[in-house]
Short mmCIF file of C-alpha atoms in Angstrom, two decimals:
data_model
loop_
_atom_site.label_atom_id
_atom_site.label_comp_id
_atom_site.label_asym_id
_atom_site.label_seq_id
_atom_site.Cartn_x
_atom_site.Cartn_y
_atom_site.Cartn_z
CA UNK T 12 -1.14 26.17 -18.22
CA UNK T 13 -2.03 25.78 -14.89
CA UNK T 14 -1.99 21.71 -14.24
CA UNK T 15 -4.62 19.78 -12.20
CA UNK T 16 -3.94 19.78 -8.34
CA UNK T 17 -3.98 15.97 -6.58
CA UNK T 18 -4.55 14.91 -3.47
CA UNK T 19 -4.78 11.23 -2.52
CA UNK T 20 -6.17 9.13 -0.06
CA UNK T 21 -4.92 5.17 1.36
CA UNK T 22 -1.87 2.71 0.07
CA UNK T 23 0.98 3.14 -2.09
CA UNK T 24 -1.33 1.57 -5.03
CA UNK T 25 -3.22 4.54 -5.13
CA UNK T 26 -0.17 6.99 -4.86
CA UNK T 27 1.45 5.22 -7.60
CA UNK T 28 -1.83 5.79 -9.63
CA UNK T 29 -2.05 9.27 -9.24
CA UNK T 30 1.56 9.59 -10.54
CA UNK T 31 -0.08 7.86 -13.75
CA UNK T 32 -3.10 10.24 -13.73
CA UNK T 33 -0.43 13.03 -13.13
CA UNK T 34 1.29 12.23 -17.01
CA UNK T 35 -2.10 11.08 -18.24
CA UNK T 36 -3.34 14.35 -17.67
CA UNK T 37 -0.62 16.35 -18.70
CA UNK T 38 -0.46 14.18 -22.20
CA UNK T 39 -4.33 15.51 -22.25
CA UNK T 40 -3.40 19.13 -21.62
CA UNK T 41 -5.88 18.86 -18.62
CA UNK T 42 -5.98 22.20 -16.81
CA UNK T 43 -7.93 23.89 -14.02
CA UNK T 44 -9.06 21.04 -12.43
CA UNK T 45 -8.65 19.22 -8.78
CA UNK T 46 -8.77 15.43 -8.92
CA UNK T 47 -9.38 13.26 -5.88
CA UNK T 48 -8.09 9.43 -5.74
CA UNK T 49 -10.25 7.88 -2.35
CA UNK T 50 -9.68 5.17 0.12
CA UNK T 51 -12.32 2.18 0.73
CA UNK T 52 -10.56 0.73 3.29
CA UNK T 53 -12.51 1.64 6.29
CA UNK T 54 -15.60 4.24 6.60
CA UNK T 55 -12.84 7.21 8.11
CA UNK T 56 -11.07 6.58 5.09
CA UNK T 57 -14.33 7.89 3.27
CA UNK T 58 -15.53 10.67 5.72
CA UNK T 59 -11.90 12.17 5.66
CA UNK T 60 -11.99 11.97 1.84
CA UNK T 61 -15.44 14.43 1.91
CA UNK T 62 -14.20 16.66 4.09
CA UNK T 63 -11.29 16.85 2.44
CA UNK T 64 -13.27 17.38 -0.94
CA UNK T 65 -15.47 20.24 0.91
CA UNK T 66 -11.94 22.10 1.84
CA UNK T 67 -10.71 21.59 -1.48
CA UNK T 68 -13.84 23.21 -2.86
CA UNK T 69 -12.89 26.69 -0.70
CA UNK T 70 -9.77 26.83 -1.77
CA UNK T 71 -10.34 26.37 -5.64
CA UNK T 72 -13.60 27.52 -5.65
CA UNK T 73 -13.10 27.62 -10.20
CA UNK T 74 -11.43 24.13 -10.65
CA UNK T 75 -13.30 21.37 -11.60
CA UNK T 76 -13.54 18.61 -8.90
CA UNK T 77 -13.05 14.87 -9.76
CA UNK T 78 -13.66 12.30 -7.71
CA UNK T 79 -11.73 8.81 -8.51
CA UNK T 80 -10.84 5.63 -6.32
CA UNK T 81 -11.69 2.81 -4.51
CA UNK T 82 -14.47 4.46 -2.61
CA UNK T 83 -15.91 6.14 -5.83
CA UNK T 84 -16.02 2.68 -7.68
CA UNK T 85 -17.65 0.90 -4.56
CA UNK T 86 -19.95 4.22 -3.63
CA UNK T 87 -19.97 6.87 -6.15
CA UNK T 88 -23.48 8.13 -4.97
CA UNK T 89 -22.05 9.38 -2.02
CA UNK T 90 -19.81 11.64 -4.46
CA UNK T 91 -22.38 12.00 -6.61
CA UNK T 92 -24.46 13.59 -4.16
CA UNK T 93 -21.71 16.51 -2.87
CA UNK T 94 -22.65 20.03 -4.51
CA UNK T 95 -18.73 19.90 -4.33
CA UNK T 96 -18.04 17.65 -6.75
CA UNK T 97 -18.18 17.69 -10.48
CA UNK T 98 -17.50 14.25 -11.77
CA UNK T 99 -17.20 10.60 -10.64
CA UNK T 100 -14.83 8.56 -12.12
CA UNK T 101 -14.22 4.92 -11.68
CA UNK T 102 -11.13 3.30 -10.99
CA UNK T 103 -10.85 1.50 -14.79
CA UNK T 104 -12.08 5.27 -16.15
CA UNK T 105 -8.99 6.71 -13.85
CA UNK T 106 -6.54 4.90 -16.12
CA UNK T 107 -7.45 5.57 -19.40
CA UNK T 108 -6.08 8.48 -21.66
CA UNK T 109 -8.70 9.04 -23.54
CA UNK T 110 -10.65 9.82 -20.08
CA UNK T 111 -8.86 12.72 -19.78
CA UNK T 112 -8.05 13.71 -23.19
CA UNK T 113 -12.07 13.81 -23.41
CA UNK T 114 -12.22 15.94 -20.39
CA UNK T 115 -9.38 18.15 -21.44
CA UNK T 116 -10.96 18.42 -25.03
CA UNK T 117 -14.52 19.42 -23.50
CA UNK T 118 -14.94 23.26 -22.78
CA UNK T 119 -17.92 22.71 -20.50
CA UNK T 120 -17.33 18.70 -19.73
CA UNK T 121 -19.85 19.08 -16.49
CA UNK T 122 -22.63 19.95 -19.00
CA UNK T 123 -21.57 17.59 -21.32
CA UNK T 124 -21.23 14.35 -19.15
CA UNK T 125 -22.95 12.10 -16.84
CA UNK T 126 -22.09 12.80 -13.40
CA UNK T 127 -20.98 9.67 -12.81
CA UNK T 128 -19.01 7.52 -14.47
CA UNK T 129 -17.73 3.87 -13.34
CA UNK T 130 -18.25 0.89 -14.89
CA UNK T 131 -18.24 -2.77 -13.57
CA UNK T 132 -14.87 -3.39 -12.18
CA UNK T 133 -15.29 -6.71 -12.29
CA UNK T 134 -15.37 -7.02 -16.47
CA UNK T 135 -11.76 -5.97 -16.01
CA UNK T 136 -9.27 -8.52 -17.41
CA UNK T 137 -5.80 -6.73 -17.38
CA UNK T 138 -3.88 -4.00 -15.59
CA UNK T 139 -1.52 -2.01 -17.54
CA UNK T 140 2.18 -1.29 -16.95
CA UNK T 141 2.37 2.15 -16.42
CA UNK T 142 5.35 3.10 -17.25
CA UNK T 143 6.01 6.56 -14.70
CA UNK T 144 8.90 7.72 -13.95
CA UNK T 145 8.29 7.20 -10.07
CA UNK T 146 7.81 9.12 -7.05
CA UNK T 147 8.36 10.29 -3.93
CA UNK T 148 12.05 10.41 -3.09
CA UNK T 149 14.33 10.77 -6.03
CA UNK T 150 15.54 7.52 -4.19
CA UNK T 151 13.23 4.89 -4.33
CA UNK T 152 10.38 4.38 -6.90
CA UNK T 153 7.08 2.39 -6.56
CA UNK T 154 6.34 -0.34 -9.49
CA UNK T 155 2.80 -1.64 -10.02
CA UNK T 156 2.82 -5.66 -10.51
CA UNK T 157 -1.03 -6.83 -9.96
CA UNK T 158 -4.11 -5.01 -8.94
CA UNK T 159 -7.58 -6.88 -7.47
CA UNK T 160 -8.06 -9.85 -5.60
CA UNK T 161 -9.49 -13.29 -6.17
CA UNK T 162 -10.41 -13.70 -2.11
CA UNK T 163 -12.98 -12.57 -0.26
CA UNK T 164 -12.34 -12.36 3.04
CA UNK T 165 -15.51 -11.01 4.70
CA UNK T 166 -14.53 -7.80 6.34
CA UNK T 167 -12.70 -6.35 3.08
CA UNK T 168 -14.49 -4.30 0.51
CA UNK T 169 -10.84 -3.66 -1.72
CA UNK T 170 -12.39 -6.32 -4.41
CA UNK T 171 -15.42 -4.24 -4.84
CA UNK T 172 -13.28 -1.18 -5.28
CA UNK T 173 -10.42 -3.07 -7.60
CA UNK T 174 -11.91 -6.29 -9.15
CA UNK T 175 -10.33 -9.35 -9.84
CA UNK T 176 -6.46 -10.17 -9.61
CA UNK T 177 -4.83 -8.81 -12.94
CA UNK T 178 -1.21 -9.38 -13.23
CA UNK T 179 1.34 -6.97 -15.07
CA UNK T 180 3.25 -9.55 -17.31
CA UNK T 181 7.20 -9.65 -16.16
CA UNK T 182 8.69 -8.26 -19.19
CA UNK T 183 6.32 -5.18 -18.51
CA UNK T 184 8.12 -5.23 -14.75
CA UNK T 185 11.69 -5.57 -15.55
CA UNK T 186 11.48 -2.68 -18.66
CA UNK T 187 9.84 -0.32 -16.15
CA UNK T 188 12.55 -1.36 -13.43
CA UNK T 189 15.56 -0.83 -16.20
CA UNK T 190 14.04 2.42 -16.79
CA UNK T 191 14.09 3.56 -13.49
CA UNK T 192 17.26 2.30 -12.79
CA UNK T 193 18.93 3.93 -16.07
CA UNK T 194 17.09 7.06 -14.21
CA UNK T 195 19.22 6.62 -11.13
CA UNK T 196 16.95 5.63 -8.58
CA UNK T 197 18.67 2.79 -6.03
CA UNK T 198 15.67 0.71 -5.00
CA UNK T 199 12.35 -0.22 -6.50
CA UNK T 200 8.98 -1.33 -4.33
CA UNK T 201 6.96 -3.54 -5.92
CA UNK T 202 3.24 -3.08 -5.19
CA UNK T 203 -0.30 -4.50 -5.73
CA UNK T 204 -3.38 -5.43 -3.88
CA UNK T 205 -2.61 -9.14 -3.50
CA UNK T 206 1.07 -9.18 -4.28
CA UNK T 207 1.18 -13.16 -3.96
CA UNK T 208 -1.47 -13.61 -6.47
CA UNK T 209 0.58 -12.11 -8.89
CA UNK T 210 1.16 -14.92 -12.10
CA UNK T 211 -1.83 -16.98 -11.87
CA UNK T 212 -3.60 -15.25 -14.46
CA UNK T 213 -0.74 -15.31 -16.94
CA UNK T 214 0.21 -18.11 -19.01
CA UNK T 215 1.80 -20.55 -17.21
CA UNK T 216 0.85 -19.70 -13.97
CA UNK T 217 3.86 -17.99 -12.67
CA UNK T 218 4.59 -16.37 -9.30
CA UNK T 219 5.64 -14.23 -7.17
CA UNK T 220 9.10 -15.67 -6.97
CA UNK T 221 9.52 -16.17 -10.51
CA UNK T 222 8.97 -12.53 -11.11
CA UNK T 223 11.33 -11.75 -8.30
CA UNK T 224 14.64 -13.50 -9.33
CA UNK T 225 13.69 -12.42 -13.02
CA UNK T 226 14.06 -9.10 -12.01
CA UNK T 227 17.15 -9.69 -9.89
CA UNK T 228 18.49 -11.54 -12.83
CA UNK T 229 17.81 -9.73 -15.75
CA UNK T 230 18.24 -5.77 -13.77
CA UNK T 231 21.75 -6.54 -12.22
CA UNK T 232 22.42 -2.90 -11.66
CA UNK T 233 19.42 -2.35 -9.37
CA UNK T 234 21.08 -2.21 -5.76
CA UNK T 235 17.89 -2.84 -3.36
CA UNK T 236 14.37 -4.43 -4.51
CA UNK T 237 11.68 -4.64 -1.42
CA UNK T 238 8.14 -6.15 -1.51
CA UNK T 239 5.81 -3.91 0.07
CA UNK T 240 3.24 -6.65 1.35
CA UNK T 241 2.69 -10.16 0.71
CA UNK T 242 -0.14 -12.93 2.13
CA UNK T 243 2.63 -15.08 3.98
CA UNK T 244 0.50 -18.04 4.00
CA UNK T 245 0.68 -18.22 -0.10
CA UNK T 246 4.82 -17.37 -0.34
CA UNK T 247 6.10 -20.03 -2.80
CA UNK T 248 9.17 -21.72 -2.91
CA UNK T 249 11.03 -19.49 -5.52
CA UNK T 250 9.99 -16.54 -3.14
CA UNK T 251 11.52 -17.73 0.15
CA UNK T 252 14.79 -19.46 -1.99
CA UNK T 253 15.05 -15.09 -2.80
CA UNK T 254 14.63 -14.26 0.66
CA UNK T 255 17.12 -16.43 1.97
CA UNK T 256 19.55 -15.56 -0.93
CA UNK T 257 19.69 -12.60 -2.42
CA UNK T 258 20.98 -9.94 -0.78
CA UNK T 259 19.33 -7.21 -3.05
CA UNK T 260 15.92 -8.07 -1.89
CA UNK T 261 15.68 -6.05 1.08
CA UNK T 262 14.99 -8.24 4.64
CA UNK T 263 11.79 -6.28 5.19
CA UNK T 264 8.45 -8.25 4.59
CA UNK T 265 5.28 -6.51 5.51
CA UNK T 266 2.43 -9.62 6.72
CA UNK T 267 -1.19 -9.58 6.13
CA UNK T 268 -1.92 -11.32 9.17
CA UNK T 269 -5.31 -9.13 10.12
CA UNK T 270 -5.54 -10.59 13.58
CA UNK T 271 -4.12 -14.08 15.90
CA UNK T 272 -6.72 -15.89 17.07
CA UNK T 273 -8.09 -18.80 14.83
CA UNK T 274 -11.75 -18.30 15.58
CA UNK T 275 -11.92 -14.98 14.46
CA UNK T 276 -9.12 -15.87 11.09
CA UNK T 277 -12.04 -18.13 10.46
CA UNK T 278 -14.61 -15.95 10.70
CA UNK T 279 -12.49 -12.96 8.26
CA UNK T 280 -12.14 -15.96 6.19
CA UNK T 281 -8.63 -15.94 5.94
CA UNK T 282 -6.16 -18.38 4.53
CA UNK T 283 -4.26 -19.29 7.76
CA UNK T 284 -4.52 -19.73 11.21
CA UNK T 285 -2.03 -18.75 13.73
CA UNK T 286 0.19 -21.32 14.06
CA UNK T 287 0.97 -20.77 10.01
CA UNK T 288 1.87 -17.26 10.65
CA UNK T 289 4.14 -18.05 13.93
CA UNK T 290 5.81 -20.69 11.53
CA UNK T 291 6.30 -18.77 9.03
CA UNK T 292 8.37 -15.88 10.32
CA UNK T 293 10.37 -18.55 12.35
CA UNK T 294 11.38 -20.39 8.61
CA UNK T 295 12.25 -17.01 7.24
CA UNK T 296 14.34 -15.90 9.92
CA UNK T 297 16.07 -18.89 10.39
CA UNK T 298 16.84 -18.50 6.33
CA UNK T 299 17.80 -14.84 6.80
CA UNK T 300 18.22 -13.89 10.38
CA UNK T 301 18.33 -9.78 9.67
CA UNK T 302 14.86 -9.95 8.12
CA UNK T 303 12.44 -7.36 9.63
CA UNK T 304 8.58 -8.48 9.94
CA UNK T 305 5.79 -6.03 9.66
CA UNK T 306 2.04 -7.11 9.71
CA UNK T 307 -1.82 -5.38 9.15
CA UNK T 308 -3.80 -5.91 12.31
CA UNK T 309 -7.76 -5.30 12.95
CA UNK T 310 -9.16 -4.73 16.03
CA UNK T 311 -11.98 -5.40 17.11
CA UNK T 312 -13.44 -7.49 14.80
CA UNK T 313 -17.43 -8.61 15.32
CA UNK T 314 -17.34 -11.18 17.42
CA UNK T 315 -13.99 -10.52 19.29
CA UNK T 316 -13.76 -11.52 22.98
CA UNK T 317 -11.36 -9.87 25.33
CA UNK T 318 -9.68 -13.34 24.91
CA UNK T 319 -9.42 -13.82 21.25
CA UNK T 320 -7.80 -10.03 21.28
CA UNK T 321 -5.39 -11.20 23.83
CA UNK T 322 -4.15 -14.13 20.64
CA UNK T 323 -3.59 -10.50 18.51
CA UNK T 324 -1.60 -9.17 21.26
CA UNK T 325 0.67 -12.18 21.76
CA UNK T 326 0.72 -12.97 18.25
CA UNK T 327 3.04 -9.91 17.88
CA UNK T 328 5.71 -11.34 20.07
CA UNK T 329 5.08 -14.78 19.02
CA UNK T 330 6.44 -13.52 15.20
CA UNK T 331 8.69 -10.77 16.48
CA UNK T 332 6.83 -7.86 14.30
CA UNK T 333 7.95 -4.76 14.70
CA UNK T 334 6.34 -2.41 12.03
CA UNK T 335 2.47 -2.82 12.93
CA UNK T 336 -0.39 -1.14 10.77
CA UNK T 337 -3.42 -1.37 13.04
CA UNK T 338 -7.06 -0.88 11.59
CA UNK T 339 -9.52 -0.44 13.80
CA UNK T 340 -12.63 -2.31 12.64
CA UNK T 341 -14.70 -0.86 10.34
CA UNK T 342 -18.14 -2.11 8.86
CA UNK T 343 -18.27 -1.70 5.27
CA UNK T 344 -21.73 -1.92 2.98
CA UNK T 345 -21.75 -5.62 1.18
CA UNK T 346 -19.19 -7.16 2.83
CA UNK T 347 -20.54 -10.23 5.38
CA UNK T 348 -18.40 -9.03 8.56
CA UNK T 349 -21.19 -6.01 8.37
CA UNK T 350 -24.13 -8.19 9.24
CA UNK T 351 -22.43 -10.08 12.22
CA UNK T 352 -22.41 -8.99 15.56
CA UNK T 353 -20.85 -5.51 15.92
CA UNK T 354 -18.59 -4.46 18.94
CA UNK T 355 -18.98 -0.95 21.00
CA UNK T 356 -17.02 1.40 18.90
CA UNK T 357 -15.27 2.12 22.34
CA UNK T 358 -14.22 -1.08 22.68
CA UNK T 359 -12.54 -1.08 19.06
CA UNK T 360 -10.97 2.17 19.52
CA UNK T 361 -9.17 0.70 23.21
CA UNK T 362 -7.93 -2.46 21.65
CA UNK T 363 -6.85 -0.24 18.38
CA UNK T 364 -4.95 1.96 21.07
CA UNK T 365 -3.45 -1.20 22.90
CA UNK T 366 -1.98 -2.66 19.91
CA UNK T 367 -0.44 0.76 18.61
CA UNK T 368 0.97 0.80 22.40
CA UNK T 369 2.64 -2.22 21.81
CA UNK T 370 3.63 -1.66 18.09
CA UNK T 371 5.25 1.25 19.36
CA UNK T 372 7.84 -0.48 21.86
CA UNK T 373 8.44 -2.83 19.79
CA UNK T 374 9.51 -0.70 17.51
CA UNK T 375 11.56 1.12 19.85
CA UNK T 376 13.25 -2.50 21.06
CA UNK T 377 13.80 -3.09 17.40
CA UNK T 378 15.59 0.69 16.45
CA UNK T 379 17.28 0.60 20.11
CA UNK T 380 18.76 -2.98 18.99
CA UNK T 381 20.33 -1.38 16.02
CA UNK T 382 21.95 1.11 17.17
CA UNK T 383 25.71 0.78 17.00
CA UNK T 384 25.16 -1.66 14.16
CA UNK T 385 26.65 -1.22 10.40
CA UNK T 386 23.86 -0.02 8.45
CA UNK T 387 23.56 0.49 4.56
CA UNK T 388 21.19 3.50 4.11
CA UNK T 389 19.49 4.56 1.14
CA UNK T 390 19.43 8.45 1.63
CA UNK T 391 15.77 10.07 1.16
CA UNK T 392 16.75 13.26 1.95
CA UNK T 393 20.16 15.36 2.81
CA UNK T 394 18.75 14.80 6.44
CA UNK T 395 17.06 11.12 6.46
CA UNK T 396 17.59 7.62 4.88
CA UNK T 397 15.78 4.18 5.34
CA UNK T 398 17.99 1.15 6.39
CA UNK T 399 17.62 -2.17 4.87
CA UNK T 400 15.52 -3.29 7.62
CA UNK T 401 13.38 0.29 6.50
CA UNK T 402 14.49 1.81 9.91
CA UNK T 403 14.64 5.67 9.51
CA UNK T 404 17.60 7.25 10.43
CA UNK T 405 18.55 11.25 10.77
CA UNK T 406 21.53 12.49 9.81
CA UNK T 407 23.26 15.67 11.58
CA UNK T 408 25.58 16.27 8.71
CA UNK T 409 23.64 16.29 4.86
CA UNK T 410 24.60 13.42 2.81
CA UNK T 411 23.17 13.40 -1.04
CA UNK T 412 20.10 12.41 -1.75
CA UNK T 413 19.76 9.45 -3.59
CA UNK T 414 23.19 7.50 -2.61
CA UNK T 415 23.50 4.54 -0.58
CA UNK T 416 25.95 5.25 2.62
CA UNK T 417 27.46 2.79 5.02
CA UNK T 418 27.28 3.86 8.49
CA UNK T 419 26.70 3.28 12.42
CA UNK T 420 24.35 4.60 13.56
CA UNK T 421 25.22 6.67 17.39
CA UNK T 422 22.13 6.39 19.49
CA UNK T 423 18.17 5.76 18.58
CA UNK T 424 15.03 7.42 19.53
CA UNK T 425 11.36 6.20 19.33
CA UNK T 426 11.20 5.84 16.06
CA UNK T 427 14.91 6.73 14.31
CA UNK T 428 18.25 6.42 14.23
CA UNK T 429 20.83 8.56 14.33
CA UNK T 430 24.09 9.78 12.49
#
């Protein structure tokens, strides 16, 4: 049996999906085939993804090519019109068994199937718990809580691509978690679209918090939990009380902040404005003084002024970040940012640059601070671990894989520590 090959484009949503296609298919006995999960996020996203699906053609010139993900549900004629590819599926389609269990049981399912195939995302009511045995690392495993978002902020085309918020309920969570656990792996991630919309479609309107000391409660033996991303401007109250006192829950919170100067928060349609943000991280770290800030910038957002990009720039000082993911702005179809006035792409790709620039030393600040520190490591690798604070650190002598290690780290570069 020669089992479908993967690749896989954008967050760690999407990589934790193809894990589920990855035992959806095999349950189908799906072979021969090459399956594709896209990116939406910004129009490179999608170009890489074709030319990526033109290479993959060359090299398995027999497979079957499938096209799934964000940019398939929110484009599929775009797929639909590569020679390269054989079918489009949508991201609800993507899920399903009996997607692939139909594909596996066709002999000639190009012949016997509409090209395309993706339904309305937004008639979806529910995300299932997939319950996968993680990946990655043997170390750390990846645990799918919501998916979709209720807001529309007007440069973001992710609802289009995922639909509505959905919430996995919490006893789904924590028997994934104590499986993964019993399975030996020291930290779970939870991830979503809009983490902090997690609960309010379930009865009783829970949230984010809730589900966070449940799992803390009810999964004693699981060492580290981290959040991958939250919308700080919606943390709740059972969510910072966590932050500030349990020591499981990893003092690394990654910000959807998007940019720092109110006019142009406004204009995204966000839910804060700066001084929110700069007040936020100050609460937190006053509550738990180790904790680690990243954030998502954009530059170059229509309308942005050398100015109001200066606010983005001081912003990151203003909430100490260190770990910055910087978009450069990127029109996409249907959203209202497209119609507004566009910036020179040269101007987008300089500001991009200057905030990478400046992510990058204050990253090195941050690593060059914690050197010489204790550090608890969670080993990746026999050569590489992540501190609490998600610091990478290199190790001259192999530890196992897996373990957590106290250590001090001797000396830092750019971006590591060292052992």
């Amino acid at each position: 049996m020669k089992p479908p090959v993967f690749e896989t484009f954008g967050c760690r949503l999407n990589a934790y999906e193809t894990e589920a296609m990855r035992e959806l298919t095999s349950a189908a006995g799906l072979e021969d085939a090459v399956v594709v999960n896209t990116c939406a996020v910004t129009a490179e996203a999608v170009r890489q993804s074709r030319q990526r699906i033109r290479r993959l053609r060359r090299d398995h010139p027999g497979a079957r090519l499938i096209v799934t993900g964000c940019a398939a549900q929110t484009e599929p004629e775009t797929y639909e019109a590569m020679d390269e590819v054989d079918l489009v599926l949508g991201n609800l389609e993507k899920m399903q068994g009996e997607t692939w269990e139909r594909l596996s049981g066709a002999a000639d399912f190009i012949g016997e199937t509409e090209k395309v195939q993706v339904n309305d995302i937004m008639s979806a009511t529910e995300t299932a718990g997939h319950l996968i045995d993680g990946f990655g690392s043997r170390a750390r495993a990846y645990v799918q809580v919501q998916n979709g978002c209720d807001h529309r902020c007007t440069f973001c085309i992710i609802p289009y691509g995922r639909g509505n918020s959905r919430s996995v309920p919490a006893g789904v969570v924590v028997e994934q978690i104590r499986r993964l656990v019993d399975r030996g792996y020291r930290e779970v991630v939870l991830t979503g679209v809009d983490m902090t919309g997690w609960g309010a479609d379930l009865p009783g309107g829970p949230r984010l918090g809730d589900l966070v000391q449940r799992i803390l409660k009810l999964v004693p033996d699981l060492p580290r939990l981290r959040i991958s991303s939250i919308d700080s401007i919606e943390a709740d109250a059972a969510l910072i009380d966590a932050i500030s006192s349990e020591r499981r829950l990893m003092p690394h919170l990654h910000l959807s902040l998007q940019a720092g100067d109110d006019m142009i928060l406004k204009r995204m349609k966000r839910r804060h404005l700066r001084d929110d943000a700069i007040r936020f991280c100050a609460d937190v770290r006053a509550a738990r003084p180790d904790m680690v800030f990243g954030a998502d910038i954009i530059a170059g957002f229509p309308t942005e002024t050398d100015a109001m990009f200066e606010n983005s720039l001081d912003l990151v000082e203003a909430c100490g970040l260190t770990w910055l993911h910087v978009f450069p702005y990127s029109a996409r179809r249907r959203t209202p940012a497209a119609r507004m006035p566009q910036l020179e792409t040269s101007v987008i790709k300089a500001r991009a640059a200057a905030l990478r620039r400046l992510g990058d030393v204050r990253q090195a600040m941050y690593l060059s601070d914690q050197a010489g520190k204790p550090q608890s490591v969670l080993m990746e690798r026999e050569d590489m671990g992540r501190t609490e604070g998600f610091a990478q650190v290199r190790f001259a002598q192999p530890r196992n894989a897996g373990t957590i290690v106290e250590i001090r780290p001797r000396t830092c570069s750019e971006d590591a520590l060292f052992v």
